[in-house]
Coordinates of C-alpha atoms in Angstrom, one line a residue:
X46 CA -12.5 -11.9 -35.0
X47 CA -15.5 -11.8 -32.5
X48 CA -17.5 -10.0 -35.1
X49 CA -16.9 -12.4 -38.0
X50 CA -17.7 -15.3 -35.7
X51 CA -20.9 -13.7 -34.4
X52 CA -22.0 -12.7 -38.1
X53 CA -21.8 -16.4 -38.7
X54 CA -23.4 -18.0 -35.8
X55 CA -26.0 -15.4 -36.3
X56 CA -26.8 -16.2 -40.2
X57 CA -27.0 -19.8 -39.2
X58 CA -30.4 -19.4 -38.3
X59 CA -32.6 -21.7 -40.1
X60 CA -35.2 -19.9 -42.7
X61 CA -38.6 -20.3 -40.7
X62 CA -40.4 -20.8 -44.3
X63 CA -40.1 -24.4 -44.7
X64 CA -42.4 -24.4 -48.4
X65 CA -41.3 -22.3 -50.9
X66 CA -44.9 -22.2 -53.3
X67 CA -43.3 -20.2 -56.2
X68 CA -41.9 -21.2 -59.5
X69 CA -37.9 -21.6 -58.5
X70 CA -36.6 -20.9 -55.5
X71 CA -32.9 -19.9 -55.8
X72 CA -30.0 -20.8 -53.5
X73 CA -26.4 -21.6 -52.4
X74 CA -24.7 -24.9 -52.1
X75 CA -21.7 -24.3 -49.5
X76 CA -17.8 -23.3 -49.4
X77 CA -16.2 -25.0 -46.5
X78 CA -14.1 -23.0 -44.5
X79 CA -12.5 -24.0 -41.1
X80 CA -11.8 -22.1 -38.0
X81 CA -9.0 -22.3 -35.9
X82 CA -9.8 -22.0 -32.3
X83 CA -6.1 -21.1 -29.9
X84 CA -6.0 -22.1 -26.3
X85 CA -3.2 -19.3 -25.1
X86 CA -2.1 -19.4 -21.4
X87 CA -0.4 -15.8 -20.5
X88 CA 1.7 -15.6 -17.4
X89 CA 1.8 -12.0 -15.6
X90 CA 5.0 -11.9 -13.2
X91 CA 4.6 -9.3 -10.8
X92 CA 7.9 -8.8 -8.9
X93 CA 7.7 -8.5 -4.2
X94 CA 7.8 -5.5 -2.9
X95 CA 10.8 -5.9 -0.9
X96 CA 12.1 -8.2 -4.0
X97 CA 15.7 -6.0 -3.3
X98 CA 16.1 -7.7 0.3
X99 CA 15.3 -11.1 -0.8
X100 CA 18.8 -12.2 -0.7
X101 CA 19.8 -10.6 2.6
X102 CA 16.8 -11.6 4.3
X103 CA 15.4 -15.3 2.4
X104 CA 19.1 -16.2 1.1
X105 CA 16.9 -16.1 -2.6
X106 CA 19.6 -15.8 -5.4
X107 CA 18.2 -14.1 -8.8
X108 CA 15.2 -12.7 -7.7
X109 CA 13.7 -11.0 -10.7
X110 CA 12.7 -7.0 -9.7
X111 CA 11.4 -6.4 -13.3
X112 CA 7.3 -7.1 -13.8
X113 CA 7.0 -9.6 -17.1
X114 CA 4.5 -11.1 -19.4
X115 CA 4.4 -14.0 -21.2
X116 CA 2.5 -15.7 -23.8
X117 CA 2.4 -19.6 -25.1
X118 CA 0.4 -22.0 -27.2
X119 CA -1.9 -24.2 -25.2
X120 CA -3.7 -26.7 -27.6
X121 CA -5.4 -25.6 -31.2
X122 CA -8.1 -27.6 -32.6
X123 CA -10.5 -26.7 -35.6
X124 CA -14.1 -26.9 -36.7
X125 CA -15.2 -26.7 -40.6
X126 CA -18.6 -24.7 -41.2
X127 CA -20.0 -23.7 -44.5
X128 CA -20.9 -19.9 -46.2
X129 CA -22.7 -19.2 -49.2
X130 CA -20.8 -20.3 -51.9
X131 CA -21.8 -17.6 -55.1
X132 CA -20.3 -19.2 -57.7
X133 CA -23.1 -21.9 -56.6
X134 CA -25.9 -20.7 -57.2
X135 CA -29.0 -22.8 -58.2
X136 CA -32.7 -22.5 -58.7
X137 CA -34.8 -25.3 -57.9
X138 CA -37.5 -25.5 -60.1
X139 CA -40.9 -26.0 -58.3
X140 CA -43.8 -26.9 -60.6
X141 CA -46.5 -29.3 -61.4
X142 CA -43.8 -31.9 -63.4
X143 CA -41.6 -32.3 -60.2
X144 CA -42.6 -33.2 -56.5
X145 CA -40.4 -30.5 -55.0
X146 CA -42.3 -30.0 -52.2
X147 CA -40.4 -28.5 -49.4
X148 CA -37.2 -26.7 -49.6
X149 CA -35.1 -25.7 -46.4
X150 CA -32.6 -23.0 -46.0
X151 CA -30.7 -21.0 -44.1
X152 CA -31.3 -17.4 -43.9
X153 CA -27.8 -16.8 -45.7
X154 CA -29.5 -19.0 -48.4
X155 CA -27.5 -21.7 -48.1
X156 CA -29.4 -25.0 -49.0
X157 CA -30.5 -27.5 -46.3
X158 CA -32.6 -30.4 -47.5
X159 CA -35.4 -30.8 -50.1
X160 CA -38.4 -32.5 -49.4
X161 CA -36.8 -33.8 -45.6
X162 CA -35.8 -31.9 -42.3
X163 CA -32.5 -30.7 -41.9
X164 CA -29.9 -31.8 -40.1
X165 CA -29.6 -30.0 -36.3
X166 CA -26.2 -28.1 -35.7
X167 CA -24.9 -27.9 -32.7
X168 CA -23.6 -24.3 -31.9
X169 CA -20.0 -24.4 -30.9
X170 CA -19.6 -23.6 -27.3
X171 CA -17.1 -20.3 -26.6
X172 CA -14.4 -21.2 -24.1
X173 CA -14.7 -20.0 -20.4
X174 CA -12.3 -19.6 -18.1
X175 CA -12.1 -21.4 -15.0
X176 CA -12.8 -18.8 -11.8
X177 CA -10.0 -17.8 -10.1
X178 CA -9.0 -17.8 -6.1
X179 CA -9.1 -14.2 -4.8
X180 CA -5.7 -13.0 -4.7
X181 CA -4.2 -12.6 -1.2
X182 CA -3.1 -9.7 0.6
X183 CA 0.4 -10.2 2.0
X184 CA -0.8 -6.9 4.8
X185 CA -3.3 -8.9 6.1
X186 CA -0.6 -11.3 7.3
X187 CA 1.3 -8.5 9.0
X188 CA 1.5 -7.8 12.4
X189 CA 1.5 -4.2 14.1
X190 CA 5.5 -4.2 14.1
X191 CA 5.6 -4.9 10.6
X192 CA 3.1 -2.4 9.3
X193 CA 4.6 0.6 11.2
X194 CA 8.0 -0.5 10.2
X195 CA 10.2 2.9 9.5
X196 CA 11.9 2.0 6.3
X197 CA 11.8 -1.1 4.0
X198 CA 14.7 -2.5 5.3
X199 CA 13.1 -2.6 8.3
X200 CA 9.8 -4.2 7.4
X201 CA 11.8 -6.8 5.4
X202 CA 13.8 -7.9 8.4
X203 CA 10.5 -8.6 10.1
X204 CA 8.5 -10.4 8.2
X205 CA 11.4 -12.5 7.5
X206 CA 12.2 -13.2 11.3
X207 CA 7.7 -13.7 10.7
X208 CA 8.5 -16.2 8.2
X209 CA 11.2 -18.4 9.6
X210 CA 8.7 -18.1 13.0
X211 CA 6.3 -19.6 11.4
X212 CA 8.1 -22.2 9.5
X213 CA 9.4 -23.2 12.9
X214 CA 6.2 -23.6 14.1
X215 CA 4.9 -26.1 11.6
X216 CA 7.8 -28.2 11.9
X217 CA 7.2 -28.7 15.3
X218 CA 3.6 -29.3 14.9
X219 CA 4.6 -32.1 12.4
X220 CA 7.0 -33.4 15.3
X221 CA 4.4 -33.5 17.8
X222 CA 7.1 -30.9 19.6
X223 CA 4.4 -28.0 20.1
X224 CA 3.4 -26.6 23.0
X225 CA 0.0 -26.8 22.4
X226 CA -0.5 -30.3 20.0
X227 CA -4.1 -30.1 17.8
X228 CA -6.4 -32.7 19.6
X229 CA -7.1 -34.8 16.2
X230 CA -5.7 -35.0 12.8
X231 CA -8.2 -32.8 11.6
X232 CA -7.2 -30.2 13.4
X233 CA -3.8 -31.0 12.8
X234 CA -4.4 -30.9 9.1
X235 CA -6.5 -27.0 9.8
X236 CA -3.4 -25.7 11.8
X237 CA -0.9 -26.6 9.2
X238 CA -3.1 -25.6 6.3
X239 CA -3.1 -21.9 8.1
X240 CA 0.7 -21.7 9.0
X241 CA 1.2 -22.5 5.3
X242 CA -1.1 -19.8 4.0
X243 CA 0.3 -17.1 6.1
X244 CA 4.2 -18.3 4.9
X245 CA 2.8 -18.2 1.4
X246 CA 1.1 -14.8 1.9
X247 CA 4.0 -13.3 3.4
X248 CA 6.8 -14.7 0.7
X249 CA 4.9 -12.9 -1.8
X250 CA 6.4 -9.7 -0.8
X251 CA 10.0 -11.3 -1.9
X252 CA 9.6 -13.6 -4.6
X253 CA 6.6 -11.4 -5.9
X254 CA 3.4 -12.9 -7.6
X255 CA 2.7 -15.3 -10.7
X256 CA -0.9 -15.2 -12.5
X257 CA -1.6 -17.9 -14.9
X258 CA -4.5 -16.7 -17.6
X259 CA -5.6 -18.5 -20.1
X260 CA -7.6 -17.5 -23.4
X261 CA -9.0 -18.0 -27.0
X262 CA -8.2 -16.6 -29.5
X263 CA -10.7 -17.7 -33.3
X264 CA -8.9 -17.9 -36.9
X265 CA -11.5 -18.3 -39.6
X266 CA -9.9 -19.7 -42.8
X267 CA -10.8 -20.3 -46.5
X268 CA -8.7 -22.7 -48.5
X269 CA -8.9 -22.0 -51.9
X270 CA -6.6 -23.4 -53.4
X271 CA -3.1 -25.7 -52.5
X272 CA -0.5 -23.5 -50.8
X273 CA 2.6 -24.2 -48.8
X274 CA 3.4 -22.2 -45.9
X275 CA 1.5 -19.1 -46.1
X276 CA 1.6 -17.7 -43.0
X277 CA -1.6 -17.9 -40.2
X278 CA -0.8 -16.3 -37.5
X279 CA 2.0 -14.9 -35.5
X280 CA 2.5 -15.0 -31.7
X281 CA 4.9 -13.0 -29.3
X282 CA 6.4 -14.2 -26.2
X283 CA 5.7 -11.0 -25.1
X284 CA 2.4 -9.3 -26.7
X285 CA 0.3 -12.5 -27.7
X286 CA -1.1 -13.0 -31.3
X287 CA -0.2 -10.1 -33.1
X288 CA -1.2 -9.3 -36.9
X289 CA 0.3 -11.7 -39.7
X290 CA 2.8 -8.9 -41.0
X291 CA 3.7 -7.9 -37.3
X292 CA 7.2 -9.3 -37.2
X293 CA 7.6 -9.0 -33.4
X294 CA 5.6 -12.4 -33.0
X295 CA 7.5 -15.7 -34.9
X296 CA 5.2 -16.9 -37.9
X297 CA 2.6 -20.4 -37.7
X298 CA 2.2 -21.4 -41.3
X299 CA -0.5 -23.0 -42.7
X300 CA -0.1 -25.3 -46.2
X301 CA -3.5 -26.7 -47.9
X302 CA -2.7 -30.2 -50.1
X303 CA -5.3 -31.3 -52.5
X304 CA -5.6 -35.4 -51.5
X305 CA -7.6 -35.7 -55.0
X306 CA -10.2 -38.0 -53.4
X307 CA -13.6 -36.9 -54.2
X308 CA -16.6 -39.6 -53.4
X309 CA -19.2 -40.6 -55.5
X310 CA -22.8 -40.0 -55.2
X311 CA -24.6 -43.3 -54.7
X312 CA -28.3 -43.5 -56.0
X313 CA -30.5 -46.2 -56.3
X314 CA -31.7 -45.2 -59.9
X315 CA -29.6 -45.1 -63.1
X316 CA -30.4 -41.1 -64.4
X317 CA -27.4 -40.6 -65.9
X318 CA -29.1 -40.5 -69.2
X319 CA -32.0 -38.2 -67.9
X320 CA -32.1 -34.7 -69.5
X321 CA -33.9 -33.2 -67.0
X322 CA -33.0 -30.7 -65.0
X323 CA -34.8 -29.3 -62.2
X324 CA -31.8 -27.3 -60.6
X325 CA -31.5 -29.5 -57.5
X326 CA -27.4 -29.8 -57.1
X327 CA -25.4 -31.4 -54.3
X328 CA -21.9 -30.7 -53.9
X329 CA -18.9 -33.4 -54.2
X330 CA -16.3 -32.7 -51.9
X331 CA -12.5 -33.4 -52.0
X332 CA -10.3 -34.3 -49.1
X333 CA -7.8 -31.8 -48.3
X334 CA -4.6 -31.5 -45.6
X335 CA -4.5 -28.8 -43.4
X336 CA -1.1 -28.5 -42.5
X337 CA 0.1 -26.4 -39.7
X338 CA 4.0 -25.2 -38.6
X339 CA 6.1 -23.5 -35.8
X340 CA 8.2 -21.6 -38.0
X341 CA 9.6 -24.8 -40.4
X342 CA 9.0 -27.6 -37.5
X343 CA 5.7 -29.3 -38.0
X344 CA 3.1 -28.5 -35.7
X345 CA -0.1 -30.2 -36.5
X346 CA -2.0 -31.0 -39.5
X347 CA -6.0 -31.6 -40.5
X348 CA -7.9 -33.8 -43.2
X349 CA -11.4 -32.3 -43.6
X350 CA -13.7 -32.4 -46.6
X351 CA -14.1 -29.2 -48.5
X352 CA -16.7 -28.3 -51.0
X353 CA -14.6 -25.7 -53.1
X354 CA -11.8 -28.9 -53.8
X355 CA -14.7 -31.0 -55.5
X356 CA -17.3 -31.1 -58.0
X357 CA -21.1 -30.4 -58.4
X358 CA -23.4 -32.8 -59.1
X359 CA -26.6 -32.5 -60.8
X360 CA -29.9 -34.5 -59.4
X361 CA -31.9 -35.7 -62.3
X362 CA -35.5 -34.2 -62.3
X363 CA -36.6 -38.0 -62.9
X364 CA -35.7 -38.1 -59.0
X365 CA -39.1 -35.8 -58.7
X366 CA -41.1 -37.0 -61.3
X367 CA -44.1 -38.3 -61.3
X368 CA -44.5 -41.5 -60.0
X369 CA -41.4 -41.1 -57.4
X370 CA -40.0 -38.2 -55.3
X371 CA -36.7 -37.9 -53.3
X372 CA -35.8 -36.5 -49.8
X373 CA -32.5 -35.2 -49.4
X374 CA -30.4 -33.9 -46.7
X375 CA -27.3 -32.3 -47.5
X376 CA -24.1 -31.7 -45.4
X377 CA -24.1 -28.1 -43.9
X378 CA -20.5 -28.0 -43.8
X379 CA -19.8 -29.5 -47.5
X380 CA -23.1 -29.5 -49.5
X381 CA -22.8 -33.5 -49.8
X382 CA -25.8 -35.3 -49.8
X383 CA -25.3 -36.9 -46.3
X384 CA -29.3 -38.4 -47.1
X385 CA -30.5 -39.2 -50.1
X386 CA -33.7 -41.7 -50.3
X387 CA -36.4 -42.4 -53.3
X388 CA -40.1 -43.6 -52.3
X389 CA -42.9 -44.0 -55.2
X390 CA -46.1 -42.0 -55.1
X391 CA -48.9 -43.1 -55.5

């Protein structure tokens, strides 16, 4: 997946030659694909070391003495993006009978804007996880006693007689019982802070340690064509996103609806008539439904535009003519013509 995603931030370079002086210059009007991006939160149980003597010692019922791993579905959202569509392939004709003066593409070839600058695309920004605390050391907690303890019953005994010490300390700190009271609230707040820490530190060799992880995981996605619950991805309780046809993970389907709802293209000028074509296209797109389901409950769902589920529309050579020329930006993501504006020449 990180491969696929860097091969397409990378080709979204912008062409640095923004005239093209030959006779046609050939191109790509867009497919629309979408990528999922999966927020996954994995929680690593590690069990105490003395988890066996957490009844005896704690009165903790169902300790678990077996390490675990666990995977779930934070959030998904999705992004469209455009690749060369080959099917689409055009060649704009550049000559003395059309003002075609400035053609922009990517380096993949895909077509940006024509006689205009193209639109800026912000690059999506890869999730980072949050730092995490330095895990504690429950031995750095332990006093002499504890760490030259002759067996493990032995050391559990202790530190529990540690714990319930300590416990019995902050409780009469919050009484205003201790022997030696904090001199402001501050201090109070400091005192209780540490007796808390060390309690926390300690319990860790009973009740053991839970780490909370979270990453992404990237789907990229074509629809091609309407489908009803093929399946996306699958994820395990246990491993995490495994392969589609790995049955150890339950299935997320996706199903792609055609909405049949395809714009028009809005010009000032009447060319409909006009036989001349200087192979500038744009693309139409079509509203699709991007369905998505936990096994068969629904799960979430996505209306995007999609150049593959729409038509392509010529632009009349009289647009470049003689006595007027057009600038036109199109859509990155769909090949629309999010800009499309006449001015005469003189």
């Amino acid at each position: 997946m990180k491969k696929i995603i860097t091969f397409i931030l990378c080709a979204m370079a912008l062409n640095a030659s923004a005239q093209q002086t030959v006779e046609g210059t050939t191109y790509f009007l867009p497919k629309t694909a979408v990528q999922f991006r999966i927020l996954i939160e994995k929680t690593t149980y590690t069990p105490g070391e003395l988890a066996l003597y957490a009844e005896k010692y704690m009165k903790m019922q169902n300790t678990d003495e077996n390490p675990s791993v666990e995977y779930r579905i934070l959030s998904t959202t999705s992004n469209s993006y455009g690749i060369p569509d080959t099917t689409k392939q055009h060649t704009a004709v550049v000559d003395k009978k059309h003002s075609i003066i400035r053609i922009n593409k990517y380096a993949n070839g895909m077509l940006l804007a024509i006689n205009a600058e193209p639109k800026t695309i912000e690059s999506i920004k890869e999730f980072k996880a949050a730092p995490k605390p330095a895990p504690v050391n429950p031995r750095d907690f332990m006093n002499a006693d504890i760490l030259s303890a002759g067996s493990k019953a032995k050391m559990a005994e202790l530190i529990a007689q540690d714990i319930y010490d300590i416990r019995e300390s902050r409780n009469q700190l919050s009484r205003g019982e201790a022997d030696f009271m904090p001199k402001d609230g501050e201090q109070l707040k400091i005192m209780l802070a540490n007796l808390s820490k060390q309690e926390n530190a300690l319990m860790q060799v009973f009740e053991g340690t839970t780490v909370k992880d979270t990453i992404e995981k990237v789907i990229n996605f074509i629809p091609e064509k309407e489908v009803n619950k093929q399946v996306l991805f699958r994820l395990s309780s246990k491993l995490g996103l495994v392969d589609s046809d790995d049955l150890s993970g339950r299935p997320f389907y996706i199903s792609v609806t055609d909405l049949h709802s395809i714009p028009p293209l809005k010009l000032d000028i009447d060319t409909k008539k006009s036989k001349d074509d200087c192979g500038v296209y744009v693309n139409l797109p079509g509203s699709i439904r991007l369905s998505l389901y936990d096994g068969n409950k629904p799960y979430k769902s996505f209306d995007i535009n999609a150049a593959q589920f729409g038509r392509t529309e010529s632009i009349s050579g009289e647009l470049f003519g003689k006595k007027i020329t057009t600038h036109i930006v199109l859509n990155p993501v769909t090949g629309n013509a999010d800009e499309l504006k006449t001015e005469p020449l003189e």
